[in-house]
CSV table of C-alpha atoms in Angstrom, one decimal:
chain,number,residue,atom,x,y,z
A,170,MET,CA,-2.3,47.5,-22.7
A,171,ALA,CA,-2.9,47.4,-18.7
A,172,LYS,CA,-6.2,46.0,-19.2
A,173,ALA,CA,-4.6,42.6,-21.2
A,174,GLY,CA,-2.0,42.4,-18.3
A,175,LEU,CA,-4.5,42.3,-16.0
A,176,ALA,CA,-6.8,39.9,-17.4
A,177,PHE,CA,-3.6,37.4,-18.3
A,178,SER,CA,-2.5,37.7,-14.3
A,179,LEU,CA,-6.3,36.9,-13.6
A,180,LEU,CA,-6.2,34.0,-15.6
A,181,ALA,CA,-3.3,32.5,-15.1
A,182,GLY,CA,-4.5,32.8,-11.3
A,183,LEU,CA,-7.4,31.3,-12.2
A,184,LEU,CA,-5.4,28.2,-13.8
A,185,ALA,CA,-2.8,28.0,-11.2
A,186,THR,CA,-5.7,27.5,-8.5
A,187,LEU,CA,-7.8,25.1,-10.6
A,188,TYR,CA,-4.2,22.9,-10.9
A,189,MET,CA,-4.1,23.4,-6.4
A,190,ILE,CA,-7.3,21.8,-6.4
A,191,LYS,CA,-6.7,19.1,-8.9
A,192,ALA,CA,-9.9,20.5,-10.6
A,193,GLU,CA,-10.1,18.0,-13.4
A,194,ALA,CA,-10.0,15.7,-11.1
A,195,LEU,CA,-12.3,17.1,-8.6
A,196,VAL,CA,-15.0,17.1,-12.2
A,197,TRP,CA,-14.4,14.1,-12.9
A,198,HIS,CA,-14.9,12.2,-9.6
A,199,VAL,CA,-18.5,14.5,-8.5
A,200,TRP,CA,-19.5,13.8,-12.3
A,201,HIS,CA,-19.4,9.8,-12.0
A,202,GLN,CA,-21.1,10.5,-8.6
A,203,LEU,CA,-24.0,11.9,-9.9
A,204,HIS,CA,-24.4,9.7,-13.3
A,205,PRO,CA,-23.3,5.5,-11.5
A,206,THR,CA,-22.6,3.2,-14.1
A,207,ASP,CA,-24.3,0.3,-13.6
A,208,HIS,CA,-21.6,-2.8,-14.3
A,209,HIS,CA,-20.8,-5.9,-12.5
A,210,GLY,CA,-17.8,-3.9,-10.6
A,211,LEU,CA,-17.9,-2.1,-7.0
A,212,ASP,CA,-19.3,0.2,-6.3
A,213,LEU,CA,-17.0,3.2,-5.1
A,214,ALA,CA,-19.5,5.3,-4.1
A,215,HIS,CA,-20.7,3.4,-0.9
A,216,TYR,CA,-16.9,3.0,0.3
A,217,GLN,CA,-15.8,4.5,3.7
A,218,ALA,CA,-12.9,4.6,5.1
A,219,SER,CA,-12.8,1.8,8.5
A,220,ILE,CA,-9.0,2.4,9.2
A,221,GLU,CA,-7.7,5.9,8.2
A,222,ALA,CA,-4.0,7.0,8.5
A,223,LYS,CA,-2.7,4.3,11.0
A,224,PRO,CA,0.7,4.6,11.2
A,225,LEU,CA,3.2,2.4,10.6
A,226,SER,CA,5.8,2.4,13.5
A,227,GLY,CA,9.2,2.3,12.8
A,228,TYR,CA,8.8,1.9,8.7
A,229,LYS,CA,9.2,4.9,6.2
A,230,ASN,CA,8.4,5.2,2.4
A,231,LEU,CA,5.8,2.4,2.2
A,232,SER,CA,5.5,2.3,-1.8
A,233,GLY,CA,3.4,-0.5,-2.9
A,234,ILE,CA,1.0,-3.1,-1.0
A,235,THR,CA,-0.9,-6.8,-2.2
A,236,PHE,CA,-3.1,-9.0,-1.0
A,237,ASN,CA,-2.1,-12.7,-0.2
A,238,ARG,CA,-5.6,-14.7,-0.9
A,239,GLU,CA,-3.4,-18.2,0.5
A,240,THR,CA,-2.6,-16.4,3.8
A,241,GLY,CA,-5.2,-13.6,4.1
A,242,THR,CA,-2.0,-11.5,5.0
A,243,LEU,CA,-0.9,-8.3,3.1
A,244,PHE,CA,2.8,-8.1,1.6
A,245,ALA,CA,4.0,-4.0,1.0
A,246,VAL,CA,7.3,-2.8,0.0
A,247,LEU,CA,10.0,0.2,1.4
A,248,ASN,CA,11.4,1.6,-1.6
A,249,ASP,CA,14.9,2.6,0.3
A,250,MET,CA,14.8,0.0,2.9
A,251,GLY,CA,15.1,-3.0,0.9
A,252,LYS,CA,11.7,-4.8,2.9
A,253,ILE,CA,8.7,-6.7,2.4
A,254,ILE,CA,6.5,-6.1,5.3
A,255,GLU,CA,4.0,-8.8,5.8
A,256,LEU,CA,1.2,-7.1,7.7
A,257,THR,CA,-2.0,-8.1,9.1
A,258,THR,CA,-5.5,-6.6,6.8
A,259,ASP,CA,-5.7,-4.1,10.3
A,260,GLY,CA,-2.1,-2.8,9.5
A,261,VAL,CA,-0.4,-5.0,12.3
A,262,PRO,CA,3.3,-5.8,11.2
A,263,LEU,CA,3.9,-9.7,11.6
A,264,ARG,CA,7.5,-10.1,9.9
A,265,GLU,CA,10.1,-8.6,8.2
A,266,ILE,CA,11.5,-10.1,4.6
A,267,SER,CA,15.0,-8.4,3.5
A,268,VAL,CA,15.8,-8.1,-0.4
A,269,GLN,CA,19.1,-8.1,-1.2
A,270,GLY,CA,20.7,-6.7,-4.3
A,271,VAL,CA,17.8,-4.2,-4.7
A,272,ASP,CA,18.2,-0.4,-5.6
A,273,ASP,CA,14.4,1.3,-5.7
A,274,LEU,CA,11.7,-1.4,-4.8
A,275,GLU,CA,8.2,0.1,-5.8
A,276,GLY,CA,5.5,-2.2,-6.0
A,277,ILE,CA,5.1,-5.9,-5.2
A,278,THR,CA,1.9,-8.4,-6.6
A,279,HIS,CA,1.5,-12.0,-4.8
A,280,ILE,CA,0.7,-14.0,-8.1
A,281,GLU,CA,0.1,-17.8,-6.0
A,282,GLN,CA,1.9,-20.1,-3.6
A,283,ASP,CA,4.9,-18.4,-2.4
A,284,TYR,CA,6.1,-16.7,-5.6
A,285,PHE,CA,5.6,-12.9,-5.3
A,286,VAL,CA,7.0,-10.5,-8.4
A,287,VAL,CA,8.6,-7.1,-7.5
A,288,ALA,CA,9.1,-4.0,-9.4
A,289,ASP,CA,12.9,-2.1,-8.9
A,290,GLU,CA,11.7,1.0,-10.0
A,291,ARG,CA,15.3,2.2,-11.1
A,292,GLU,CA,16.7,-0.5,-12.7
A,293,SER,CA,13.3,-0.5,-14.6
A,294,GLN,CA,13.6,-4.5,-13.9
A,295,LEU,CA,10.8,-7.1,-12.8
A,296,LEU,CA,11.8,-9.9,-10.3
A,297,LEU,CA,10.0,-12.9,-9.5
A,298,LEU,CA,10.5,-14.2,-5.9
A,299,GLN,CA,10.0,-16.8,-3.7
A,300,ILE,CA,8.8,-16.0,-0.5
A,301,GLY,CA,7.7,-18.9,1.9
A,302,PRO,CA,5.8,-18.7,5.3
A,303,GLU,CA,9.0,-18.6,7.4
A,304,THR,CA,11.2,-16.6,5.1
A,305,ARG,CA,13.4,-13.9,6.4
A,306,GLU,CA,15.7,-12.8,3.5
A,307,VAL,CA,16.0,-13.2,-0.2
A,308,SER,CA,18.6,-12.2,-2.5
A,309,ILE,CA,17.7,-11.6,-6.4
A,310,ASN,CA,20.9,-13.8,-7.4
A,311,ASN,CA,18.3,-16.5,-6.4
A,312,ALA,CA,15.2,-14.6,-8.5
A,313,LYS,CA,14.3,-15.0,-12.1
A,314,LEU,CA,15.0,-11.6,-13.1
A,315,PHE,CA,13.7,-9.3,-16.5
A,316,ARG,CA,15.1,-6.0,-17.3
A,317,LEU,CA,11.9,-4.0,-19.2
A,318,GLY,CA,14.3,-2.1,-21.3
A,319,LEU,CA,12.1,0.3,-22.3
A,320,ASN,CA,13.1,2.9,-20.4
A,321,GLU,CA,16.5,4.1,-18.8
A,322,ARG,CA,17.5,4.2,-15.5
A,323,GLY,CA,15.3,6.7,-13.8
A,324,ASN,CA,12.7,7.8,-11.3
A,325,LYS,CA,9.6,8.0,-13.4
A,326,ASN,CA,9.6,4.5,-14.6
A,327,PHE,CA,7.6,1.9,-13.4
A,328,GLU,CA,5.6,2.2,-10.9
A,329,GLY,CA,3.5,-0.2,-9.8
A,330,VAL,CA,2.6,-4.6,-11.1
A,331,SER,CA,-0.3,-6.5,-10.2
A,332,TRP,CA,-1.1,-10.3,-11.2
A,333,ASP,CA,-3.6,-10.8,-13.7
A,334,SER,CA,-4.8,-14.7,-12.5
A,335,LEU,CA,-7.8,-14.2,-15.7
A,336,HIS,CA,-5.1,-13.7,-18.6
A,337,HIS,CA,-2.2,-15.1,-16.4
A,338,ARG,CA,0.0,-11.8,-16.8
A,339,LEU,CA,1.5,-9.0,-14.9
A,340,ILE,CA,-0.2,-5.4,-15.3
A,341,VAL,CA,2.6,-2.6,-15.1
A,342,VAL,CA,1.8,0.9,-14.8
A,343,LYS,CA,4.9,3.8,-15.6
A,344,GLU,CA,4.5,6.2,-13.4
A,345,ARG,CA,4.5,9.3,-15.7
A,346,ASP,CA,6.4,11.4,-19.1
A,347,PRO,CA,5.1,9.9,-21.0
A,348,LYS,CA,2.6,7.3,-18.0
A,349,TYR,CA,0.9,4.4,-19.8
A,350,VAL,CA,-0.3,0.5,-19.3
A,351,ILE,CA,1.4,-2.6,-20.3
A,352,SER,CA,1.4,-6.0,-19.4
A,353,VAL,CA,4.2,-8.8,-19.3
A,354,SER,CA,3.5,-12.5,-19.8
A,355,GLY,CA,5.7,-14.9,-20.0
A,356,LEU,CA,7.6,-14.3,-17.1
A,357,TYR,CA,5.3,-16.6,-14.5
A,358,HIS,CA,3.0,-18.9,-15.8
A,359,PRO,CA,1.0,-21.5,-13.3
A,360,ASP,CA,2.0,-24.6,-15.8
A,361,GLN,CA,5.5,-23.8,-16.3
A,362,ALA,CA,5.4,-26.4,-19.4
A,363,GLN,CA,3.4,-22.8,-21.1
A,364,LEU,CA,6.1,-20.6,-20.6
A,365,ASN,CA,7.9,-19.4,-24.2
A,366,ARG,CA,9.0,-16.0,-23.9
A,367,VAL,CA,8.6,-13.1,-22.2
A,368,VAL,CA,6.4,-10.6,-24.0
A,369,VAL,CA,5.7,-6.9,-23.5
A,370,GLU,CA,2.3,-5.3,-25.1
A,371,ARG,CA,1.3,-1.8,-24.1
A,372,MET,CA,-2.4,-1.8,-23.2
A,373,PRO,CA,-4.1,1.6,-25.3
A,374,GLN,CA,-7.6,1.2,-24.6
A,375,TYR,CA,-6.4,3.2,-21.1
A,376,ASP,CA,-4.3,5.6,-23.0
A,377,GLN,CA,-6.5,8.0,-23.1
A,378,ALA,CA,-9.0,7.9,-20.2
A,379,ILE,CA,-5.4,8.8,-18.0
A,380,LYS,CA,-4.8,11.0,-20.2
A,381,TRP,CA,-5.9,14.7,-18.5
A,382,VAL,CA,-7.8,13.2,-15.4
A,383,LEU,CA,-4.7,11.2,-13.8
A,384,ARG,CA,-1.9,13.0,-13.3
A,385,ASP,CA,0.5,10.2,-13.2
A,386,LEU,CA,0.5,6.7,-12.3
A,387,SER,CA,0.9,5.5,-8.4
A,388,GLU,CA,-0.1,1.9,-8.3
A,389,VAL,CA,-2.0,-0.8,-10.4
A,390,SER,CA,-4.3,-3.9,-9.4
A,391,HIS,CA,-6.3,-6.3,-11.2
A,392,HIS,CA,-9.7,-7.3,-9.1
A,393,ALA,CA,-10.1,-10.7,-10.4
A,394,GLN,CA,-13.5,-11.0,-9.7
A,395,SER,CA,-14.9,-8.5,-12.2
A,396,GLY,CA,-11.7,-8.3,-14.3
A,397,HIS,CA,-11.7,-4.7,-13.6
A,398,LEU,CA,-8.3,-2.7,-13.7
A,399,PHE,CA,-7.9,0.1,-10.3
A,400,LEU,CA,-5.3,2.7,-11.2
A,401,LEU,CA,-3.9,5.0,-8.6
A,402,SER,CA,-3.3,8.0,-9.0
A,403,ASP,CA,-0.6,10.6,-6.2
A,404,GLU,CA,-0.9,13.7,-7.3
A,405,SER,CA,-4.4,13.7,-8.2
A,406,LYS,CA,-5.5,11.7,-4.9
A,407,LEU,CA,-7.7,9.8,-6.8
A,408,LEU,CA,-8.8,5.6,-7.4
A,409,LYS,CA,-10.5,4.6,-10.7
A,410,GLN,CA,-11.6,2.0,-11.5
A,411,PHE,CA,-11.8,0.3,-15.2
A,412,ASP,CA,-13.4,-1.9,-17.0
A,413,GLU,CA,-11.4,-4.7,-19.4
A,414,SER,CA,-11.9,-2.4,-22.5
A,415,GLY,CA,-10.6,0.7,-20.8
A,416,GLN,CA,-14.2,2.3,-19.7
A,417,PRO,CA,-14.3,4.5,-16.6
A,418,MET,CA,-16.4,2.7,-13.8
A,419,GLY,CA,-16.2,5.0,-10.7
A,420,SER,CA,-13.9,6.6,-8.5
A,421,LEU,CA,-12.2,6.8,-5.0
A,422,ALA,CA,-11.6,10.0,-4.3
A,423,LEU,CA,-8.5,10.2,-1.2
A,424,TRP,CA,-9.4,13.9,-0.4
A,425,GLN,CA,-10.4,15.0,3.3
A,426,GLY,CA,-14.1,15.5,3.5
A,427,PHE,CA,-14.6,12.0,0.8
A,428,HIS,CA,-15.4,8.4,2.1
A,429,GLY,CA,-15.0,9.2,5.3
A,430,LEU,CA,-11.3,11.2,5.8
A,431,HIS,CA,-10.9,13.5,8.2
A,432,LYS,CA,-7.6,14.6,6.3
A,433,SER,CA,-6.9,14.2,2.8
A,434,ILE,CA,-3.9,11.3,2.1
A,435,PRO,CA,-0.6,13.0,1.9
A,436,GLN,CA,0.8,10.7,-0.4
A,437,PRO,CA,-1.1,7.5,-1.4
A,438,GLU,CA,1.8,5.0,-3.4
A,439,GLY,CA,0.0,1.3,-3.2
A,440,VAL,CA,-3.7,-0.4,-3.4
A,441,THR,CA,-4.6,-3.8,-3.3
A,442,LEU,CA,-7.9,-4.9,-3.3
A,443,ASP,CA,-8.9,-8.2,-1.2
A,444,ASP,CA,-11.4,-10.9,-2.5
A,445,ALA,CA,-14.7,-8.8,0.0
A,446,GLY,CA,-13.6,-6.2,-2.4
A,447,ASN,CA,-12.1,-4.2,0.7
A,448,ILE,CA,-9.6,-1.7,-0.4
A,449,TYR,CA,-5.9,-1.2,1.2
A,450,VAL,CA,-3.7,1.6,0.7
A,451,VAL,CA,-0.3,2.9,1.4
A,452,SER,CA,1.4,6.4,1.9
A,453,GLU,CA,4.3,7.6,2.2
A,454,PRO,CA,5.9,7.8,4.7
A,455,ASN,CA,4.0,5.0,6.4
A,456,LEU,CA,0.0,5.2,6.6
A,457,PHE,CA,-2.1,2.6,6.2
A,458,TYR,CA,-6.1,2.8,5.5
A,459,VAL,CA,-8.6,0.5,4.7
A,460,PHE,CA,-11.8,1.5,2.3
A,461,LYS,CA,-15.0,-0.9,3.1
A,462,PRO,CA,-18.3,-1.0,1.3
A,463,GLN,CA,-21.2,0.4,3.4
A,464,PHE,CA,-23.8,-2.7,1.7
A,465,LYS,CA,-22.7,-5.9,0.2
A,466,ARG,CA,-23.2,-6.1,-3.4
A,467,PRO,CA,-22.2,-8.9,-5.5
A,468,VAL,CA,-19.3,-8.8,-8.3
């Protein structure tokens, strides 16, 4: 009995240690580094941090971020301040936009022109907002609103949203319990005559891939040039790249010692990519990161 108890204690300790070091994510990441996949996406193995842990003074609870290719700037949301911050690609704040009537902003994506969609996690809803060059305040009373109706109010709902310009749809991730990826079409279309009704569909091709390796889903970013999807996990501290069929295509480890990081990213909550393939990550409470490829590769 004593030996059995000791064995059980040793096993429990081993499992706890493996969980603490995120062993499943580490093994997956190292395997892909040793067995690179030949594809037309981004070669994440050659990315290095060019800006690390830059604090955005005066702000807290950075949650989501998006790249606006028309202005060449970034827009980030603060999930308990009801604000959107426009930033340069070096992380310099340019302006604040107050969002009236929201409870828990978690994700943001630029669509085109002045149109953005933000995700309100607690209310499980998406808001189509118009933010012009001089906008300093927006209200949900003037927004097109769609409540997903898939979950009750809570803090484990929809964490991230990204615009898929190839298919004119939004891609939304649910954080956990369970975690999954869905598409939402019909909330916006460049040709307004094409709008009919909002259609919500599960994207099951990602279910198996995210089941064991990503402990949660914090954000999503669709890369138009390759058609690939990038899923960010706060708990695993990992950014994974998938092709359109759900096959994993590599990862970016957000841990100390990887990709030039001197310290692990504490709580990665938002990610976006620009047209050059640079990757921008924001972490609570107010940290800003940029990862860039060390050589140019066509996509």
